[in-house]
Amino acid sequence: MPTRPIVLASTSPYRRELLGRLGLPFVIANPAIDETPLADEAPAATALRLAEAKARAVTGDHPTALIIGSDQVACLAGRVFGKPGTHQAAVEQLRALRGRSVSFITALCLLDAPTGRAQTRSVTTLVTFRALSDDEIARYLQREQAYNCAGSAKSEGLGIALLERIEGDDPNALIGLPLIALCELLRNERVSIL
């Protein structure tokens, strides 16, 4: 078991549940950062920058911890699809994504707060959406308000019915926390998981 505190810089219940699978003690901290992409910033660069910014945002309250930050963006033909925030934006996202293959880029940062050393990784999952009808989109959003998920689809819930195929190296990455990469980063910090 780790001797240093581990902090998850996220209020996402999905990331909390995923990290809990590792059986390590950890606490939650709200990073409360601006998640707006920078002008002309590549989607992968946005996700990596925000994952690290989330981790660094909570160092003041956790100066001795290993801090985990993560962020996800959905990208189709250079267009970024973030969290829709509203019903209408979610409808528009799902209409744009239907019948298309979308890259979900999930970035991860493990920050050693005392030294400021950040390890980062990016994991891409290719998701193919079914050719959804407007009625299917409406029924989905009535049953699952996926307004806080990049691309407006919660694959860990009813959103799986929107999808035709998922291709990637870590099924947890699409939900928001790539555990395979996280285990590697924790081992690099001499945190024993097994």
Coordinates of C-alpha atoms in Angstrom, one line a residue, residues 4-83:
R4 CA 2.1 8.8 0.3
P5 CA -1.3 10.3 0.0
I6 CA -3.0 9.9 -3.4
V7 CA -5.4 12.5 -4.6
L8 CA -7.8 12.4 -7.6
A9 CA -8.2 15.9 -8.9
S10 CA -11.6 15.3 -10.3
T11 CA -15.2 15.5 -9.1
S12 CA -16.3 12.8 -11.7
P13 CA -18.1 9.9 -10.1
Y14 CA -16.9 7.7 -13.0
R15 CA -13.2 8.5 -12.4
R16 CA -13.7 8.0 -8.7
E17 CA -15.2 4.5 -9.4
L18 CA -12.5 3.6 -11.8
L19 CA -9.7 4.6 -9.4
G20 CA -11.4 2.7 -6.6
R21 CA -10.9 -0.5 -8.6
L22 CA -7.2 -0.4 -7.9
G23 CA -7.9 -0.7 -4.1
L24 CA -5.6 2.2 -3.2
P25 CA -6.7 4.7 -0.6
F26 CA -7.2 8.2 -2.1
V27 CA -9.1 11.4 -1.6
I28 CA -11.0 13.6 -4.0
A29 CA -10.2 17.2 -4.7
N30 CA -12.0 19.7 -7.0
P31 CA -9.6 21.3 -9.4
A32 CA -12.1 24.0 -10.5
I33 CA -10.1 25.1 -13.6
D34 CA -11.2 26.7 -16.9
E35 CA -11.4 23.9 -19.4
T36 CA -11.7 26.1 -22.5
P37 CA -9.3 25.0 -25.3
L38 CA -6.7 27.5 -26.4
A39 CA -6.9 29.0 -29.9
D40 CA -5.4 26.6 -32.5
E41 CA -4.6 24.0 -29.8
A42 CA -4.6 20.4 -31.1
P43 CA -7.1 18.1 -29.3
A44 CA -4.5 15.9 -27.7
A45 CA -2.6 18.9 -26.5
T46 CA -5.8 20.3 -24.9
A47 CA -6.4 17.1 -23.1
L48 CA -2.8 16.8 -21.8
R49 CA -2.7 20.5 -20.8
L50 CA -6.0 20.2 -18.9
A51 CA -5.1 16.9 -17.2
E52 CA -1.9 18.5 -15.8
A53 CA -3.6 21.8 -15.0
K54 CA -6.2 19.8 -12.9
A55 CA -3.4 18.0 -11.0
R56 CA -1.4 21.2 -10.4
A57 CA -4.6 23.1 -9.3
V58 CA -4.9 21.1 -6.0
T59 CA -1.2 21.0 -5.0
G60 CA -1.7 23.8 -2.5
D61 CA -4.0 21.7 -0.4
H62 CA -2.1 18.5 -1.0
P63 CA 1.7 19.4 -1.0
T64 CA 3.0 15.9 -0.2
A65 CA 0.7 13.9 -2.5
L66 CA 0.7 12.1 -5.7
I67 CA -2.0 13.8 -7.7
I68 CA -3.9 12.3 -10.6
G69 CA -5.5 14.6 -13.2
S70 CA -7.4 13.4 -16.3
D71 CA -9.2 15.1 -19.1
Q72 CA -11.0 13.9 -22.2
V73 CA -11.9 15.4 -25.6
A74 CA -13.7 13.9 -28.5
C75 CA -12.4 14.8 -31.9
L76 CA -13.8 14.4 -35.4
A77 CA -12.0 15.8 -38.5
G78 CA -10.2 18.4 -36.4
R79 CA -13.4 19.5 -34.6
V80 CA -13.4 19.1 -30.8
F81 CA -16.5 17.9 -29.0
G82 CA -16.3 18.7 -25.3
K83 CA -19.0 18.5 -22.6

